[in-house]
C-alpha atoms as a PDB file:
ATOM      1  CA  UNK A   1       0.194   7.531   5.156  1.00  0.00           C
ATOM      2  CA  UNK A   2       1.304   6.952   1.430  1.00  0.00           C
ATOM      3  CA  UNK A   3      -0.961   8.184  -1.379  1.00  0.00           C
ATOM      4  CA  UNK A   4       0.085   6.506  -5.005  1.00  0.00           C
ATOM      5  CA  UNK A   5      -1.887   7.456  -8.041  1.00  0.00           C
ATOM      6  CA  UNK A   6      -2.030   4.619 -10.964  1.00  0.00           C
ATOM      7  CA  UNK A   7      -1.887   4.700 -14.221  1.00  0.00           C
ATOM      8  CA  UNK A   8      -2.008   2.745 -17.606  1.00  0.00           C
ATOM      9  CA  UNK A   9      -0.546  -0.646 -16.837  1.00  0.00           C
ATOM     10  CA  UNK A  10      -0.363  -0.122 -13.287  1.00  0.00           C
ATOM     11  CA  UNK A  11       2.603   2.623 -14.096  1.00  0.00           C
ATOM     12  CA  UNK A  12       2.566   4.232 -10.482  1.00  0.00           C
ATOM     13  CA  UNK A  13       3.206   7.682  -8.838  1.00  0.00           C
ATOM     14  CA  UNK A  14       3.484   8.723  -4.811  1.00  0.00           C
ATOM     15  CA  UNK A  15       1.508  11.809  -5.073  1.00  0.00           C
ATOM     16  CA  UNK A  16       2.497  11.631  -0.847  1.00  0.00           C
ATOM     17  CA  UNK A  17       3.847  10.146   2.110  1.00  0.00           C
ATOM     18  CA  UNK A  18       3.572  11.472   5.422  1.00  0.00           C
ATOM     19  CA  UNK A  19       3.780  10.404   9.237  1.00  0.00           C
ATOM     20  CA  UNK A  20       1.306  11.532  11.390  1.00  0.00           C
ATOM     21  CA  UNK A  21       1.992  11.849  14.843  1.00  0.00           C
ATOM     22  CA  UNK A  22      -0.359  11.222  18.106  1.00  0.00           C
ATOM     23  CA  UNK A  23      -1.550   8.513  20.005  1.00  0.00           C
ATOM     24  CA  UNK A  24      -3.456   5.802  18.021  1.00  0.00           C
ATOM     25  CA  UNK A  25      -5.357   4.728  20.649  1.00  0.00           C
ATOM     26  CA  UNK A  26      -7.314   8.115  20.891  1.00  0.00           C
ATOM     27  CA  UNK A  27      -9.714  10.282  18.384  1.00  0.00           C
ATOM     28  CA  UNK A  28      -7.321  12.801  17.522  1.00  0.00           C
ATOM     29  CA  UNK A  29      -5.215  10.566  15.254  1.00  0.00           C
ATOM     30  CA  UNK A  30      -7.780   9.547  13.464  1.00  0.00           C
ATOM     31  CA  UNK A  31      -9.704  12.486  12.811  1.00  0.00           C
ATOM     32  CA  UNK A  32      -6.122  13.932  11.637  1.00  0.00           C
ATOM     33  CA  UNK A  33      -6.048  10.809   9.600  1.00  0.00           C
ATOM     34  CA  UNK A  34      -9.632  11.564   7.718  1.00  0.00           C
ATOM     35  CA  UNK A  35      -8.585  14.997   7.148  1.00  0.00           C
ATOM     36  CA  UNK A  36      -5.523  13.519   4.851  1.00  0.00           C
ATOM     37  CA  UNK A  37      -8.034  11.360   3.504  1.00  0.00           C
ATOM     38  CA  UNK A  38     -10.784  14.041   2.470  1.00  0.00           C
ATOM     39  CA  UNK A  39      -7.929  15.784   0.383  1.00  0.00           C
ATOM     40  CA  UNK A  40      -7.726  16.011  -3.189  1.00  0.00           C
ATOM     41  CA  UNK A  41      -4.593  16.684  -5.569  1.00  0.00           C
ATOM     42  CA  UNK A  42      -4.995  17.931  -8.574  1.00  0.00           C
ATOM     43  CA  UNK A  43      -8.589  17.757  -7.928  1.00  0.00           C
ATOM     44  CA  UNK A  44      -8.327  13.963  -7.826  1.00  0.00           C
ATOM     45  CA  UNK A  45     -10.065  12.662  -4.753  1.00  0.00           C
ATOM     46  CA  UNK A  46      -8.932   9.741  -3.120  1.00  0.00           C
ATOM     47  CA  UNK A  47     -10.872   6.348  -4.530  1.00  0.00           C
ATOM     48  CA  UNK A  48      -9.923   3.261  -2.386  1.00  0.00           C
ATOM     49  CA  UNK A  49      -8.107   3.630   1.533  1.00  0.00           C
ATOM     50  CA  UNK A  50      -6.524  -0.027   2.778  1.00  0.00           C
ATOM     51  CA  UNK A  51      -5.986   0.716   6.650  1.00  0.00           C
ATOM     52  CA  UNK A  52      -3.833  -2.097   8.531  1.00  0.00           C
ATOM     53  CA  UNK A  53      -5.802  -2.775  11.284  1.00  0.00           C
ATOM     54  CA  UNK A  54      -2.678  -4.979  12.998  1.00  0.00           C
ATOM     55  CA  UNK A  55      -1.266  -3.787  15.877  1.00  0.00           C
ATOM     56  CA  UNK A  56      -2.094  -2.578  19.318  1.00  0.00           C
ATOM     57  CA  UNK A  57      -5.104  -0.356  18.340  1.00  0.00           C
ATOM     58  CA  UNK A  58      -7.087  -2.793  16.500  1.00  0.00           C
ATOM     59  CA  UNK A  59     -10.434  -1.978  18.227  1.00  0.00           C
ATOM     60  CA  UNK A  60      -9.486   2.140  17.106  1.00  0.00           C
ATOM     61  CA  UNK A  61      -8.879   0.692  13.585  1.00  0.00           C
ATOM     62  CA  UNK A  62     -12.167  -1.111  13.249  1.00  0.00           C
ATOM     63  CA  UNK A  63     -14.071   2.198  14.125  1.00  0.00           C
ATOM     64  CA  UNK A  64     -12.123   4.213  12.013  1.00  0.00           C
ATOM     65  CA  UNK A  65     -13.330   1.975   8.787  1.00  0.00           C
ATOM     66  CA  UNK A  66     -16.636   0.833  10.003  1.00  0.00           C
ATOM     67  CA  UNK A  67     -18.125   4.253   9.408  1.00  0.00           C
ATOM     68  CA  UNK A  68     -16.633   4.559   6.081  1.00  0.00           C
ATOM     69  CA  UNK A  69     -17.178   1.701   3.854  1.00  0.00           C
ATOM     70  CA  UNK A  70     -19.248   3.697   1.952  1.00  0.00           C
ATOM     71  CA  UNK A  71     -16.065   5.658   1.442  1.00  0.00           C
ATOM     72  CA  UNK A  72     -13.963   2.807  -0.367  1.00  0.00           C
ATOM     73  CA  UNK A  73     -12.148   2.959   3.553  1.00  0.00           C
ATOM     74  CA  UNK A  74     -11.262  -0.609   4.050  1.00  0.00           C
ATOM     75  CA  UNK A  75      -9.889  -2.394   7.332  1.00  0.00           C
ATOM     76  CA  UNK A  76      -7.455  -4.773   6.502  1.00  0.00           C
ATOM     77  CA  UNK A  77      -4.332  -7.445   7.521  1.00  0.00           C
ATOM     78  CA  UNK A  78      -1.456  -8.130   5.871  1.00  0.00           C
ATOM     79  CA  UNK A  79      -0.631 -11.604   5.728  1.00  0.00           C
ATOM     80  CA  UNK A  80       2.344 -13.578   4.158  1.00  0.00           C
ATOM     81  CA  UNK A  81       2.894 -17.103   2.921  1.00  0.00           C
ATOM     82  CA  UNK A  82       2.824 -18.672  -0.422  1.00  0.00           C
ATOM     83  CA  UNK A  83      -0.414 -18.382  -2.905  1.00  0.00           C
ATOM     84  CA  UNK A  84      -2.398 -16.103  -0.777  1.00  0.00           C
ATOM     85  CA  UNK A  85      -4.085 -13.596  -3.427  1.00  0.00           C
ATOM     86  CA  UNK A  86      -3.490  -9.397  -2.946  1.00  0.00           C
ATOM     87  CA  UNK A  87      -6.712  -9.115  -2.645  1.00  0.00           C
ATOM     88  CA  UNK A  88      -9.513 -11.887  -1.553  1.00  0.00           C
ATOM     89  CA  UNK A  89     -12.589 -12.890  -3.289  1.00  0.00           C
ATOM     90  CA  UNK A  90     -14.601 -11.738   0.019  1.00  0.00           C
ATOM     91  CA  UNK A  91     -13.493 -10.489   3.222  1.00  0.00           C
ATOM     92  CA  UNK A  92     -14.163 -12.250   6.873  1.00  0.00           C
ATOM     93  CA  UNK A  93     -16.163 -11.022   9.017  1.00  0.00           C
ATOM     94  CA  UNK A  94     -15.151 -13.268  11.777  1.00  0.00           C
ATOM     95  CA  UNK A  95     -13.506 -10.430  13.868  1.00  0.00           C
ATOM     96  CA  UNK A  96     -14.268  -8.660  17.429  1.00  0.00           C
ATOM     97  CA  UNK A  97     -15.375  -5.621  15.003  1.00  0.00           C
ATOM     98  CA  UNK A  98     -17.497  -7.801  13.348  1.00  0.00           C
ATOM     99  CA  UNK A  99     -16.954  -5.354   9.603  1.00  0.00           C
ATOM    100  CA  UNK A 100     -15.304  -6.866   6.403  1.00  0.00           C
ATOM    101  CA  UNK A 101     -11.760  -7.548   7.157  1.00  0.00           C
ATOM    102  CA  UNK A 102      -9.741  -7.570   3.610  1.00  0.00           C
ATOM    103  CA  UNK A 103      -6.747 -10.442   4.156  1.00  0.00           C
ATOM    104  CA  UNK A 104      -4.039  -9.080   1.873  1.00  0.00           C
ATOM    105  CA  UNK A 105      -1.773 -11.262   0.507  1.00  0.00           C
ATOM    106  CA  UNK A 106       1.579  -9.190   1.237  1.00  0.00           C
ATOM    107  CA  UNK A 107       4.349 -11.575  -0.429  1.00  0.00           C
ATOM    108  CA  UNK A 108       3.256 -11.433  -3.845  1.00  0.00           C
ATOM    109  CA  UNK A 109       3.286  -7.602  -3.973  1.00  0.00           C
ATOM    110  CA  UNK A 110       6.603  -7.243  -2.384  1.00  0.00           C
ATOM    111  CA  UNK A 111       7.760  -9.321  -5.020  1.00  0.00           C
ATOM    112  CA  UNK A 112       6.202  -7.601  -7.794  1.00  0.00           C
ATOM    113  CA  UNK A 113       7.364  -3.765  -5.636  1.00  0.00           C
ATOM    114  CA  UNK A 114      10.876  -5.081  -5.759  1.00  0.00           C
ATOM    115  CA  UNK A 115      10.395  -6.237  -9.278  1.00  0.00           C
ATOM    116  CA  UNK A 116       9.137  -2.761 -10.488  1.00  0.00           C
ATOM    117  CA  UNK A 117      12.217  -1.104  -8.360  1.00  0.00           C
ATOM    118  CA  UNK A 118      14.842  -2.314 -11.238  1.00  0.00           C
ATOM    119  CA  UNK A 119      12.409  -0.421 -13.726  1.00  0.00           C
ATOM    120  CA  UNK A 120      14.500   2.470 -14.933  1.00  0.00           C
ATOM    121  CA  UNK A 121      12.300   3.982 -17.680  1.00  0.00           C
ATOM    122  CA  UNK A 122       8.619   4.894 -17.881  1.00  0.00           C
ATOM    123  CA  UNK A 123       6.224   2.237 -18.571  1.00  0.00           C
ATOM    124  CA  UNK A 124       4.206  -0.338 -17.435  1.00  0.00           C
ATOM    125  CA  UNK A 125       5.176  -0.711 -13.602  1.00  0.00           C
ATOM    126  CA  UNK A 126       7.466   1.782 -13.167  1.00  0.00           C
ATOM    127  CA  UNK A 127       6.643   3.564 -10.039  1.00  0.00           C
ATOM    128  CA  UNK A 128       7.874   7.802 -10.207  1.00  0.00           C
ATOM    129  CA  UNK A 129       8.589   9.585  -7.168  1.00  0.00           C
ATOM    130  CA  UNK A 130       8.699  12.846  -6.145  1.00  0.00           C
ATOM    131  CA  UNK A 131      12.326  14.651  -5.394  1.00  0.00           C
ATOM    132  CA  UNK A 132      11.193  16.052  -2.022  1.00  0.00           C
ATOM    133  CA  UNK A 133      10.869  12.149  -0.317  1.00  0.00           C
ATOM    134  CA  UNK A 134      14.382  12.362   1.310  1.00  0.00           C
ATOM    135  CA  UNK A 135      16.831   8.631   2.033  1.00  0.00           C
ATOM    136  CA  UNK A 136      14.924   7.107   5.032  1.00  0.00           C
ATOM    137  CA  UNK A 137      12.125   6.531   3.011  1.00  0.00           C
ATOM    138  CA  UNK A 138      13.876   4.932   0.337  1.00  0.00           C
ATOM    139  CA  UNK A 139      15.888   3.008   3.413  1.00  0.00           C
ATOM    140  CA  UNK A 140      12.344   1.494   4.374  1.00  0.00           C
ATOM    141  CA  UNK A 141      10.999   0.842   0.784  1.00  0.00           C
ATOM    142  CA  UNK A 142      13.457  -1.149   0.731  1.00  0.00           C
ATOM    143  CA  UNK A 143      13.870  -2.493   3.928  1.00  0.00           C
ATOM    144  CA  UNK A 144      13.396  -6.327   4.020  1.00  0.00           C
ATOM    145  CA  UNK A 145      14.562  -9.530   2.130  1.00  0.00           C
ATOM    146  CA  UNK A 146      13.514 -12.658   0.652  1.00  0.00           C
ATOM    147  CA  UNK A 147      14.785 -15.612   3.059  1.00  0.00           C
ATOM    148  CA  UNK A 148      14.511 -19.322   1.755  1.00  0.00           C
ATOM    149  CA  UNK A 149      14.732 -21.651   4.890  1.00  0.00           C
ATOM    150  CA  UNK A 150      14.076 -25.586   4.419  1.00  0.00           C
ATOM    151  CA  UNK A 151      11.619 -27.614   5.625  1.00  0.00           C
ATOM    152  CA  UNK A 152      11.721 -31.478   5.418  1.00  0.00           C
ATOM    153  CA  UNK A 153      13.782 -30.747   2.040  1.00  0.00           C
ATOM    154  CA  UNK A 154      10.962 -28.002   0.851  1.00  0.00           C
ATOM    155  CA  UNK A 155      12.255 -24.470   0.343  1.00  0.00           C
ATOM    156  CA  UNK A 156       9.783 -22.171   2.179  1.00  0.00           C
ATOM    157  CA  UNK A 157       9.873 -18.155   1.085  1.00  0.00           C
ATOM    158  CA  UNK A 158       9.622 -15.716   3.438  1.00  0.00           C
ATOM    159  CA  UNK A 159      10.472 -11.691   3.485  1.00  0.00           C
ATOM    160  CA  UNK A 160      12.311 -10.424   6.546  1.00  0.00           C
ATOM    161  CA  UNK A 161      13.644  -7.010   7.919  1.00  0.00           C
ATOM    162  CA  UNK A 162      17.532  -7.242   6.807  1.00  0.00           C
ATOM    163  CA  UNK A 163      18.449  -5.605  10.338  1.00  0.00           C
ATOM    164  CA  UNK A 164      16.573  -6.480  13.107  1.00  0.00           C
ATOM    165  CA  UNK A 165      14.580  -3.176  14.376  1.00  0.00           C
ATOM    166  CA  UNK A 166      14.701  -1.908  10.814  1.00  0.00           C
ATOM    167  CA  UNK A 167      11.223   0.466   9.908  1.00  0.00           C
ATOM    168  CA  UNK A 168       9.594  -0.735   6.991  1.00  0.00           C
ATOM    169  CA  UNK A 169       6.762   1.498   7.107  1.00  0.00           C
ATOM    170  CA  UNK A 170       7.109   3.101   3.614  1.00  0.00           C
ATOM    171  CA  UNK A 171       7.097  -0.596   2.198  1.00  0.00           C
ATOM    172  CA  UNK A 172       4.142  -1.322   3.972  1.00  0.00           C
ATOM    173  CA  UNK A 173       1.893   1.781   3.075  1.00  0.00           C
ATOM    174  CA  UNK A 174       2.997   0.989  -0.724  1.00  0.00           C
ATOM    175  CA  UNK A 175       2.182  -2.504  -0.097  1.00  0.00           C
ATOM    176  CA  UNK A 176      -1.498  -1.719   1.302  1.00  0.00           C
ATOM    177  CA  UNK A 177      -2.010   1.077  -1.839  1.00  0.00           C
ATOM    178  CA  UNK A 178      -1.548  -1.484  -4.376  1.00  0.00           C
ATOM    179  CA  UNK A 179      -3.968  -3.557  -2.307  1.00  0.00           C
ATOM    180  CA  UNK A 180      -6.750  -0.765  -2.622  1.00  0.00           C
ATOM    181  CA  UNK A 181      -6.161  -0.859  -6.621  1.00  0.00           C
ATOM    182  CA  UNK A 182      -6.421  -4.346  -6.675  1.00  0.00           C
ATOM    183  CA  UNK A 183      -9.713  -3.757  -4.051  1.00  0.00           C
ATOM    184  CA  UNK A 184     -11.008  -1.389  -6.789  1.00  0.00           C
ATOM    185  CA  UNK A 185     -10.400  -3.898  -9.002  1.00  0.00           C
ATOM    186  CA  UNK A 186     -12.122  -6.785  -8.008  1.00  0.00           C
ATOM    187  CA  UNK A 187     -15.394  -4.535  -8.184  1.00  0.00           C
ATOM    188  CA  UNK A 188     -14.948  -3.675 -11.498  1.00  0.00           C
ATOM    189  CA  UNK A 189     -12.465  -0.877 -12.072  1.00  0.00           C
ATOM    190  CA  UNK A 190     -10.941  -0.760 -15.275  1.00  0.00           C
ATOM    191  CA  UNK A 191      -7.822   0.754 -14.700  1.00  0.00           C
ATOM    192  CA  UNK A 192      -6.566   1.107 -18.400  1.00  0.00           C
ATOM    193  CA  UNK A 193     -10.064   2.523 -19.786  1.00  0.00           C
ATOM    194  CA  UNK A 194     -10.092   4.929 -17.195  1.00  0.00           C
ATOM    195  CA  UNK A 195      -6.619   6.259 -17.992  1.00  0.00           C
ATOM    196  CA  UNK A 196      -7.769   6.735 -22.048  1.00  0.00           C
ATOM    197  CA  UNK A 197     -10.806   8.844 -20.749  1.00  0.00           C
ATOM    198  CA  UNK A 198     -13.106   6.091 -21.889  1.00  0.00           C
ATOM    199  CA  UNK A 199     -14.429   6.887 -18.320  1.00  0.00           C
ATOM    200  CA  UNK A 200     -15.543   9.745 -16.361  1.00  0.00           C
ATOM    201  CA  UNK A 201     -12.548  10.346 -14.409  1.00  0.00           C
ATOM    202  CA  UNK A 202      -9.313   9.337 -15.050  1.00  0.00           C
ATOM    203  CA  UNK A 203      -7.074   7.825 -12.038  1.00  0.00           C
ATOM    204  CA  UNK A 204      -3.589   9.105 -13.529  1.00  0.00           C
ATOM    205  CA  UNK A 205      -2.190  11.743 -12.148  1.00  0.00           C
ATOM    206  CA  UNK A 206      -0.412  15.353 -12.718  1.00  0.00           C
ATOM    207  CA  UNK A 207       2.287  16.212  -9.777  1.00  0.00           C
ATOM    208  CA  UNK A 208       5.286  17.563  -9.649  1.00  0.00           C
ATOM    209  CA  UNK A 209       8.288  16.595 -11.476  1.00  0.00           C
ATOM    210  CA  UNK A 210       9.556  12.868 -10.506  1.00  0.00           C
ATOM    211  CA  UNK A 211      11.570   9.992 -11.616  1.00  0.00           C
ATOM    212  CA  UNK A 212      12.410   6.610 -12.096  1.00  0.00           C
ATOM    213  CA  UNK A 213      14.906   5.577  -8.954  1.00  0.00           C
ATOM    214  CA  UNK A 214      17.067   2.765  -8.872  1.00  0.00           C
ATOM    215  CA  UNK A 215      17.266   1.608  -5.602  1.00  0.00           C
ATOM    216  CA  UNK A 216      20.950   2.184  -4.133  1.00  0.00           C
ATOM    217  CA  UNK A 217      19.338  -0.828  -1.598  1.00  0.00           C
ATOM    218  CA  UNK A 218      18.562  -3.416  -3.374  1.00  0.00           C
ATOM    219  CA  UNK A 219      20.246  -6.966  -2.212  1.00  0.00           C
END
């Protein structure tokens, strides 16, 4: 579970990242899950939940978000490949769940996470985090590679693990929270207005002292 709060410009924070453990294909997971869910820091409640619903526990991961829509809980699946949006015009309901299933385009904001990574300053895009997340989750930010193959002369871009068996999980959960923004988005969110206090509450957050990394990964 990764929580990022956003700011002006889509400058980004991890407020938290955490791994809970259980079996997935029981209720104890998932009410563990909610509980993380119906937190708040600095009295900032959480506004927009993408929840991958690949995997062996899909049926689990339909339930989970099916009673929860009205909570900004989405299900969704990642999906690579050129020109595929972050976030679709409409979801598809044509799924054994039969709820909204969000198709997130993954490639284009792995590009743009490992664009932002080189940011060393404040700003638009830079993305803070906090001094207590320790090397493995940097190791799995960071954890995968552009790969251009050719087909019939056509270069074809695709990201890949750089080791095989290599846990990307910290790139993913990023991955899915910029999905939720861009989810929040599309129904009208205002990102920049919010952060000025033009609105009623303002999406950018206070936490604890954090910075700007450099990633000692990067290929």
């Amino acid at each position: 579970v990764q929580i990022v709060g956003w700011g002006r410009d889509e400058e980004a924070w991890v407020i938290d990242y955490r791994v809970l453990w259980g079996d997935p294909s029981g209720p104890r997971l998932w009410s563990d899950l909610d509980g993380v869910l119906h937190g708040t820091w600095d009295d900032l409640p959480v506004r927009a939940v993408a929840v991958d619903t690949g995997g062996h526990h899909t049926k689990m991961a339909y339930e989970f978000c099916r009673t929860r829509l009205v909570r900004r809980i989405w299900a969704i699946k990642g999906r690579g490949g050129p020109g595929i949006p972050v976030w679709p015009r409409r979801p598809t309901r044509t799924n054994k769940g039969k709820i909204p299933l969000f198709i997130v385009g993954v490639d284009a904001v792995k590009d743009a996470v490992y664009a932002r990574l080189r940011l060393t300053e404040p700003g638009p895009g830079a993305i803070h985090f906090p001094r207590r997340l320790d090397a493995d989750y940097f190791r799995q930010l960071t954890a995968e590679r552009v790969v251009t193959r050719f087909e019939r002369g056509r270069p074809i871009r695709s990201w890949q693990p750089k080791r095989d068996g290599e846990r990307n999980e910290a790139l993913d959960t990023f991955v899915y929270a910029h999905a939720a923004l861009h989810g929040l988005i599309s129904m009208g969110l205002r990102l920049n207005e919010e952060v000025e206090g033009t609105a009623s509450t303002s999406l950018r957050p206070t936490v604890e002292a954090g910075r700007v990394i450099r990633s000692a990964w990067m290929v």
